[in-house]
Coordinates of C-alpha atoms in Angstrom, one line a residue:
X1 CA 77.8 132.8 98.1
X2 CA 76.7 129.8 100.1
X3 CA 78.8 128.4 102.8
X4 CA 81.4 126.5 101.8
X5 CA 82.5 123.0 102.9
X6 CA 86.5 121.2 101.8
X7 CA 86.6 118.2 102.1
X8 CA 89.8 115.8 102.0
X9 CA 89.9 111.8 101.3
X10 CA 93.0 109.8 102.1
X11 CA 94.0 107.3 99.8
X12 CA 91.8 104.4 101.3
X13 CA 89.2 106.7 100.7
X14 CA 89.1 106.0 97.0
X15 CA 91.7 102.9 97.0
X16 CA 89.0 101.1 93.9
X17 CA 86.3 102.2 91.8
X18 CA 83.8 101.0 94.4
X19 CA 84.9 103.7 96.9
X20 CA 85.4 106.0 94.6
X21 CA 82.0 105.9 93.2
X22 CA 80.8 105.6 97.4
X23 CA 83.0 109.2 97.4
X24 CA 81.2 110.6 95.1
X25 CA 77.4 109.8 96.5
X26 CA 78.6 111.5 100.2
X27 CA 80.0 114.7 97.8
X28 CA 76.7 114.7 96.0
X29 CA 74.8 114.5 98.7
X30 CA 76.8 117.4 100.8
X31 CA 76.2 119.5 97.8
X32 CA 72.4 118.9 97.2
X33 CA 72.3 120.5 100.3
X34 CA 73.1 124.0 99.0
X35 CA 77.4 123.7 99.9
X36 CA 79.9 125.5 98.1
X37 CA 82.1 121.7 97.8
X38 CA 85.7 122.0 97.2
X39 CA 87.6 118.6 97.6
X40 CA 90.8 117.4 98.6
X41 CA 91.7 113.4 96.9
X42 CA 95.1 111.6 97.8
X43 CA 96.2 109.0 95.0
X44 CA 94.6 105.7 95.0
X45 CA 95.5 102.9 98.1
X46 CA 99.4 102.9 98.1
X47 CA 99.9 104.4 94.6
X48 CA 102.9 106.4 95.9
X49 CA 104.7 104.4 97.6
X50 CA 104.2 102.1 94.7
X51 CA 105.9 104.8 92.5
X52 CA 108.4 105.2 94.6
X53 CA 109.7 101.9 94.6
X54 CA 109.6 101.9 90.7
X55 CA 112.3 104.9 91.4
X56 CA 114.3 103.3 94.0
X57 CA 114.5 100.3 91.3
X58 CA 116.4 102.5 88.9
X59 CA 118.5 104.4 91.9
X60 CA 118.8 104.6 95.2
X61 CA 118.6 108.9 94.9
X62 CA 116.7 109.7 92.4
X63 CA 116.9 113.2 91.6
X64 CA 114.0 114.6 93.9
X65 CA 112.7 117.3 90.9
X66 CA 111.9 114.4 88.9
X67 CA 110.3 112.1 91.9
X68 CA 108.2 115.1 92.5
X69 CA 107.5 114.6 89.0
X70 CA 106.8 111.2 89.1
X71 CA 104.9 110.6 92.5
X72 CA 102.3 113.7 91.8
X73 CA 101.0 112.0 89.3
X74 CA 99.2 109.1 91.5
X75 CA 96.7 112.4 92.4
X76 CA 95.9 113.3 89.1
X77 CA 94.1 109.2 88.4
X78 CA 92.2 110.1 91.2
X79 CA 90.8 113.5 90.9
X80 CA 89.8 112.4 87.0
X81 CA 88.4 109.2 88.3
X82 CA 86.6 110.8 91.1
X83 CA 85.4 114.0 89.1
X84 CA 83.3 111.3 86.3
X85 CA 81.8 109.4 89.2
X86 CA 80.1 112.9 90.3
X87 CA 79.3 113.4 86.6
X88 CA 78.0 109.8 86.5
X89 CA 75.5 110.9 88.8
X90 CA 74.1 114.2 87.7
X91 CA 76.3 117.1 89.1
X92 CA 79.3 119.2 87.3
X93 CA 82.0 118.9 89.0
X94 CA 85.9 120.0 87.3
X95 CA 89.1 118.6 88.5
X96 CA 92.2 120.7 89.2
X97 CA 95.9 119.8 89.7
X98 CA 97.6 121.8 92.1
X99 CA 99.3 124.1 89.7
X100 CA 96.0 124.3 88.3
X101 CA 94.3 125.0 92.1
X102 CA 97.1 127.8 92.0
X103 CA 98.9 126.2 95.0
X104 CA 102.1 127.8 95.1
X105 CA 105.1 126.6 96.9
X106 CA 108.5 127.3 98.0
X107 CA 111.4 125.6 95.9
X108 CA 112.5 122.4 98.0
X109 CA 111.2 119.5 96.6
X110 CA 110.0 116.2 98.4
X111 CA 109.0 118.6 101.5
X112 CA 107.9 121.9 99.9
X113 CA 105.7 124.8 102.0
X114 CA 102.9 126.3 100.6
X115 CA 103.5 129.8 100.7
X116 CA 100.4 131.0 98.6
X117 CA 97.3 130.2 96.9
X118 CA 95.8 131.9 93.9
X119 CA 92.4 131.2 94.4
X120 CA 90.3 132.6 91.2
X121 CA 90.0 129.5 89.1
X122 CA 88.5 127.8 92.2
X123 CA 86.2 130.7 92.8
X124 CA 85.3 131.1 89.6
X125 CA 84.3 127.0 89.3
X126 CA 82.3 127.5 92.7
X127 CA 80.2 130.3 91.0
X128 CA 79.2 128.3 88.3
X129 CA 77.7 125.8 90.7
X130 CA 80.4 123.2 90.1
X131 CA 82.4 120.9 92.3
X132 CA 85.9 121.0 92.6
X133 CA 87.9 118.6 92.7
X134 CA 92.1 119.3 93.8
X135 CA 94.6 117.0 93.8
X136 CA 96.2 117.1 97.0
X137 CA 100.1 116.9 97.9
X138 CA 101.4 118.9 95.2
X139 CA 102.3 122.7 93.6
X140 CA 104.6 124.0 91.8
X141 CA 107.0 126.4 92.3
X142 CA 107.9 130.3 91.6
X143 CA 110.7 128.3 88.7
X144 CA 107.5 126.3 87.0
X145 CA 108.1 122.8 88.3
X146 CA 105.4 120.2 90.2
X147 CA 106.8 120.4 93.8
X148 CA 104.7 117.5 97.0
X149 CA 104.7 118.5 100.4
X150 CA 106.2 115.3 102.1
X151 CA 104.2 112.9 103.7
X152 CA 100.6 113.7 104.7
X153 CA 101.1 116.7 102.3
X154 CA 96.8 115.8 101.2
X155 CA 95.8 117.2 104.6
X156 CA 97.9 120.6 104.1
X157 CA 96.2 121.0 100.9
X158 CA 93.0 120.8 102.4
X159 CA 93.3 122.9 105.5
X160 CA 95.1 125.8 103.6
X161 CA 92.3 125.7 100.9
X162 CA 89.8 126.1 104.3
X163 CA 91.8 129.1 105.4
X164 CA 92.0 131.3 102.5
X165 CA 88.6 129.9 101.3
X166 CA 87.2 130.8 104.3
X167 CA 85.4 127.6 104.8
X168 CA 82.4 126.8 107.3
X169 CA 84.8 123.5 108.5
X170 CA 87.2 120.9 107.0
X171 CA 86.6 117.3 106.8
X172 CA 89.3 114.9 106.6
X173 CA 87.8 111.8 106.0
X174 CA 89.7 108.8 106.6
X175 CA 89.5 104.9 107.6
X176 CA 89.1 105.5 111.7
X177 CA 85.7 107.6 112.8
X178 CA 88.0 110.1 114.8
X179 CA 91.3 110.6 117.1
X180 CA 91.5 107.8 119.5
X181 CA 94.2 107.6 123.0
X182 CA 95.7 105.0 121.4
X183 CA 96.3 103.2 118.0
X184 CA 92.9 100.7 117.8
X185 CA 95.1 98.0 116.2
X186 CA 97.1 97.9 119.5
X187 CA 95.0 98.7 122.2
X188 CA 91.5 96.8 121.6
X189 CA 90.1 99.3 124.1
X190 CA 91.5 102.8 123.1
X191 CA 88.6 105.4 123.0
X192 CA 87.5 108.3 120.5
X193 CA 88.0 111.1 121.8
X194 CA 84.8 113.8 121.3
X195 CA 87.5 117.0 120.9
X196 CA 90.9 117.6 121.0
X197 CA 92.7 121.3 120.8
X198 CA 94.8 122.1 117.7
X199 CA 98.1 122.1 119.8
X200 CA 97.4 118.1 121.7
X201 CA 96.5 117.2 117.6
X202 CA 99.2 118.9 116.4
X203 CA 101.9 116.7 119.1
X204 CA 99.9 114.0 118.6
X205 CA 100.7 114.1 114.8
X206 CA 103.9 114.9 115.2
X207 CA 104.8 111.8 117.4
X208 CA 103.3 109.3 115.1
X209 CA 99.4 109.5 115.3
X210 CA 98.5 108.8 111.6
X211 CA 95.4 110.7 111.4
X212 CA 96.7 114.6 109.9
X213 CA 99.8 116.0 109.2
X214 CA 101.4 118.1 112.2
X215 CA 102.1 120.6 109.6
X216 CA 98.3 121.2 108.5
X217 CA 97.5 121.2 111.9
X218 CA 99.5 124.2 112.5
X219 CA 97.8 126.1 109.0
X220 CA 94.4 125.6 110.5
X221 CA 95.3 127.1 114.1
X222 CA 97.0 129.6 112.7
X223 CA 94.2 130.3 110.8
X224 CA 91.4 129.1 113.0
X225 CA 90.0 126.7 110.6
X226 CA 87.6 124.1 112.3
X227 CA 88.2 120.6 111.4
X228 CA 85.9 117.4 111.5
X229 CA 88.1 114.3 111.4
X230 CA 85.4 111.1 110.3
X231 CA 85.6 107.9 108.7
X232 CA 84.8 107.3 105.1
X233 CA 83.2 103.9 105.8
X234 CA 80.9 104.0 108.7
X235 CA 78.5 106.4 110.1
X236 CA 79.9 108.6 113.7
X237 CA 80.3 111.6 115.5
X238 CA 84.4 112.0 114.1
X239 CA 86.4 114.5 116.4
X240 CA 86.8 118.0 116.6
X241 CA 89.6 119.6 116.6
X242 CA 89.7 123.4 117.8
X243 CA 90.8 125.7 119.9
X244 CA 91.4 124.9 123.4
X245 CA 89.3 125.2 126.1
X246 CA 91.6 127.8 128.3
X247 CA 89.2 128.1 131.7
X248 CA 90.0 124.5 132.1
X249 CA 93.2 123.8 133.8
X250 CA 92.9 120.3 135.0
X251 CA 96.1 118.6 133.3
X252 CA 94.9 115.4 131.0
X253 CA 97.0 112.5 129.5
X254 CA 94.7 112.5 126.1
X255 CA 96.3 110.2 124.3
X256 CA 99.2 107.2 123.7
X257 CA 101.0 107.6 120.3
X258 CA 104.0 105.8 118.8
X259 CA 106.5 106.0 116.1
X260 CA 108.3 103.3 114.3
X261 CA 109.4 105.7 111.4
X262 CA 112.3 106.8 113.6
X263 CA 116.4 106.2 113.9
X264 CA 118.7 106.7 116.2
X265 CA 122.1 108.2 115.4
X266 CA 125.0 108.6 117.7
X267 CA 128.1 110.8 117.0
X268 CA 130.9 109.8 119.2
X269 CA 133.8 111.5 121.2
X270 CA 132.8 115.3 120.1
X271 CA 134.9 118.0 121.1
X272 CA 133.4 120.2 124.1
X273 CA 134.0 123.4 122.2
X274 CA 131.1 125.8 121.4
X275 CA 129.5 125.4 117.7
X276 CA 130.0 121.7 117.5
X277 CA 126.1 121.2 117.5
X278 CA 125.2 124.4 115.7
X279 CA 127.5 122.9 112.4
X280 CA 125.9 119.7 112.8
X281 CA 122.4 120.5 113.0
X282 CA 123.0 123.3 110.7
X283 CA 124.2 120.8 108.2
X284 CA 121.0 118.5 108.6
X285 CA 118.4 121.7 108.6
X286 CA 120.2 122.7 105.3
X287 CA 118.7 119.6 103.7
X288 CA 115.1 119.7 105.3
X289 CA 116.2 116.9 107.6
X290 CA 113.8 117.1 111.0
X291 CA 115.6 116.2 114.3
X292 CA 113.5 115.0 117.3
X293 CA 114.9 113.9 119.7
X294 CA 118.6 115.2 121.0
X295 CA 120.8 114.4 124.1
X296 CA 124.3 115.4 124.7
X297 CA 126.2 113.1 127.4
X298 CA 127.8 115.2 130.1
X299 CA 131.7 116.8 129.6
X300 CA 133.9 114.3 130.6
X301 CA 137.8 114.2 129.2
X302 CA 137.2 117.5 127.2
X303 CA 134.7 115.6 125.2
X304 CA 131.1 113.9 124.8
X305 CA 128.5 112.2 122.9
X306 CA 125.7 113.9 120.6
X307 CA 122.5 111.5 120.2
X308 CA 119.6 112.3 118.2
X309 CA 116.6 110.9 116.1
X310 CA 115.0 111.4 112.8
X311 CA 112.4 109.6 110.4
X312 CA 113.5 106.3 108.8
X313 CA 113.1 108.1 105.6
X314 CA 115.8 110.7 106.2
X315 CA 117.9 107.9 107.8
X316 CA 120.7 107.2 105.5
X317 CA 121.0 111.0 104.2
X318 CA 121.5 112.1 108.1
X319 CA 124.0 109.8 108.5
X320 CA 126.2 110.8 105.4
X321 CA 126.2 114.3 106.7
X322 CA 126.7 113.2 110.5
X323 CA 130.1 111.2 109.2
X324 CA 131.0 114.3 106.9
X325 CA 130.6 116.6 110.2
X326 CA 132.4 114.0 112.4
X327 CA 135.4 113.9 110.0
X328 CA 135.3 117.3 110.1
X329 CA 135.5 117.8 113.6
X330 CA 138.2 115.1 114.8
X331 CA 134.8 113.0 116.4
X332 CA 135.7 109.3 117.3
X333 CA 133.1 108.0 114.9
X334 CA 129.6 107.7 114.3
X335 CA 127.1 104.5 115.0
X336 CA 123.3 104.5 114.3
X337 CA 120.3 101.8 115.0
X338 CA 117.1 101.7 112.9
X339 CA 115.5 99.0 115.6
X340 CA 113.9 102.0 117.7
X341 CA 110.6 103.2 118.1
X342 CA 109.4 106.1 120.5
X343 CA 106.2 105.8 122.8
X344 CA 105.1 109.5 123.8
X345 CA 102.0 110.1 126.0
X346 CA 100.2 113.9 125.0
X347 CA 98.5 116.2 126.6
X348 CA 98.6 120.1 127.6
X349 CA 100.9 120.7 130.5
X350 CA 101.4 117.7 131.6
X351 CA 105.1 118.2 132.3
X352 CA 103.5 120.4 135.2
X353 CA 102.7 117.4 136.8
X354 CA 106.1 115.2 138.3
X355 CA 103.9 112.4 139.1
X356 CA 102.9 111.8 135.2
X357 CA 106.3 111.2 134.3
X358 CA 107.3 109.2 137.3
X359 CA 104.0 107.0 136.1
X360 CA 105.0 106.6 132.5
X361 CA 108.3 105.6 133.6
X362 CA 107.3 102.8 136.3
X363 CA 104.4 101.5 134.3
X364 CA 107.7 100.5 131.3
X365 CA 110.1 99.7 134.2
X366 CA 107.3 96.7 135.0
X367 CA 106.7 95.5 131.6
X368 CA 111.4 95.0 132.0
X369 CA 111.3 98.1 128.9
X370 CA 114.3 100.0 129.4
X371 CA 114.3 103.9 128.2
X372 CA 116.9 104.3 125.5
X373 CA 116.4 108.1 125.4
X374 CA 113.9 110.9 126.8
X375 CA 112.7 114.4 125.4
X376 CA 109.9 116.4 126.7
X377 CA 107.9 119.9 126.2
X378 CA 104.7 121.5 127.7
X379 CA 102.5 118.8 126.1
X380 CA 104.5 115.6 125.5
X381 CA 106.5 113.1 127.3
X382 CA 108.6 110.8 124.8
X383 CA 110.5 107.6 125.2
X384 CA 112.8 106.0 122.8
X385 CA 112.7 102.1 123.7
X386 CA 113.8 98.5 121.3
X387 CA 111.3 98.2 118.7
X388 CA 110.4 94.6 119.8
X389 CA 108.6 96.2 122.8
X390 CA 106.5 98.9 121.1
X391 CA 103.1 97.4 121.5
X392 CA 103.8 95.9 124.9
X393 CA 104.5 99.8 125.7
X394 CA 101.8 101.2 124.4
X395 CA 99.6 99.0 126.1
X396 CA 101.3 99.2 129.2
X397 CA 101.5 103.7 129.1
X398 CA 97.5 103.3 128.0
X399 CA 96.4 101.1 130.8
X400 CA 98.8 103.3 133.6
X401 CA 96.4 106.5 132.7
X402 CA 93.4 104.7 132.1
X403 CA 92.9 106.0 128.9
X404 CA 90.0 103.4 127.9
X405 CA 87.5 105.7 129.7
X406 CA 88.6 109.3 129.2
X407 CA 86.9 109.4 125.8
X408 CA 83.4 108.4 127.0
X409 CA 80.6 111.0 126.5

């Protein structure tokens, strides 16, 4: 069989007929070259959160088997749309659901994990000299029902096809030509950086870099897949992202990221007895609620304070099961602000370094930001700061490490 190539395109990708005819061509092209194509589509522009919207307009929680129901959908316009533009020019091509793909997940809905792929109707489309076309985002589950894998779920989809596939590489096309140190829109002078290793991408997703998914960044080390992230729209070199390089040792700030899809919530006056944080966290975990951030205030008076973070989108659900465990418990109370953000700066062991975080801290203390909250690991430094100051922080972290050089070639 010849090599085989996935492909993934984001939903500005094919937001209108125009760039989903545009799609097609680059597909075509790929494929008159002799590739095995499979390809990954997102749903048109902002179809989803469009849909879910219409949800929130009939309750505030819908039931999340039938929004799973509902926002898979926005897929299925554009793998049918996409599939006759490849027709329109010549070359079969089939369209698959996920079900269809025989992407199989676990049973949580909203956020499921693929957990297998039954790969024989894509094989057998491949053999037939076809292009396949899979709607990204979605499965379904060992009960029969359409499960999505969260946010970003399009670029999971894509790398776990590459893995079990065993493709040559996976593209993720989207509307920047690569992985920059900072968020263009911000910092005029940010740079794209040539190659970046699975675990700086992975951080660097996970802290707010909208390029991939942290999740399908931690399929395709796992499974080694190489990935190409270009632009849909203009010509470039993209990034690589691979394995790192592990004869070099010189410790690199690689990028600036930032998070506005992020709330703070405080639980008040906890008792210092052992378990207190394993119930709570427990309780949150139970309901596929991710926790960043977390800082317990010193024992003082038999008691202390518990402060944590989690997306905007799990905001309101974290908070009813932070007051449930706070009644529970005999805590003083509960209080939570949305008007955060966090600034992080990424890059392998930069924590082995004091002088890196000594600089991120200064270049904020002369911009007058003051540090809410701090968490760090091997490969990330993280601030929580007001909201207001975000881009005056980025900016600020960006120009401290000189970051509008270290992508040159």
């Amino acid at each position: 069989m010849n090599k085989i190539i996935v492909q993934k395109y984001g939903g500005s990708s094919v937001a209108n007929i125009e760039r989903i005819k545009k799609v097609a061509r680059k597909i075509v092209d790929r494929a008159r070259e002799g590739h095995k194509m499979v390809v990954v589509v997102s749903a048109m522009g902002n179809t989803t959160d469009e849909l879910i919207k219409m949800a929130q307009k009939i309750t505030k929680f819908p039931n999340e088997r039938e929004l799973d129901m509902l926002i898979s959908t926005g897929e299925q316009v554009s793998i049918a749309l996409l599939t006759m533009a490849i027709h329109s020019l010549g070359w079969e091509a089939i369209s698959f659901t996920g079900m269809q793909a025989g992407i199989i997940t676990n049973t949580v809905h909203t956020k499921a994990k693929v957990t297998t792929i039954n790969q024989n109707k894509i094989k057998s489309a491949l053999a037939k000299g076809k292009i396949v076309i899979v709607a990204g985002f979605q499965g379904i589950n060992t009960n029969g029902d359409i499960t999505t894998l969260g946010r970003g779920g399009s670029d999971t989809t894509a790398i776990a096809l590459a893995a079990q596939l065993r493709a040559t590489v996976c593209e993720i096309y989207t509307d920047v030509d690569g992985v920059y140190t900072a968020d263009p829109r911000i910092v005029p002078s940010a740079c794209r950086i040539p190659a970046i290793s699975y675990d700086e991408m992975a951080e660097m997703a996970s802290l707010g870099a909208k390029i991939m998914h942290y999740r399908a960044i931690d399929v395709a080390r796992n499974y080694e897949v190489k990935i190409m992230v270009k632009s849909s729209f203009t010509e470039g070199k993209g990034t690589v992202i691979k394995e790192a390089n592990t004869m070099l040792e010189k410790v690199m700030v690689r990028g600036v990221t930032h998070e506005t899809n992020v709330g703070k919530i405080v639980i008040q006056g906890v008792p210092d007895v052992p378990g207190i944080a394993y119930k709570l966290f427990k309780a949150l975990a139970e309901k596929e609620i991710m926790v960043d951030m977390i800082i317990q205030s010193s024992h003082h008076n038999e008691i202390n304070d518990i402060a944590f973070t989690v997306a905007l989108n799990d905001f309101n659900e974290a908070i009813r099961i932070t007051n449930q465990i706070a009644e529970e418990i005999g805590a003083k109370g509960v209080i939570s602000e949305s008007k955060v953000a966090k600034v992080s700066i990424v890059g392998a062991g930069i924590t082995s370094d004091p002088s890196i975080a000594a600089r991120m801290f200064g270049a904020l203390a002369k911009n007058d930001i003051n540090i809410d909250m701090i968490s760090t690991s091997n490969l990330r430094i993280s601030c929580l700061i007001n909201s207001s100051r975000l881009a005056d922080a980025v900016r600020a972290v960006h120009k401290e490490f000189n970051l509008d050089k270290v992508g040159e070639e």
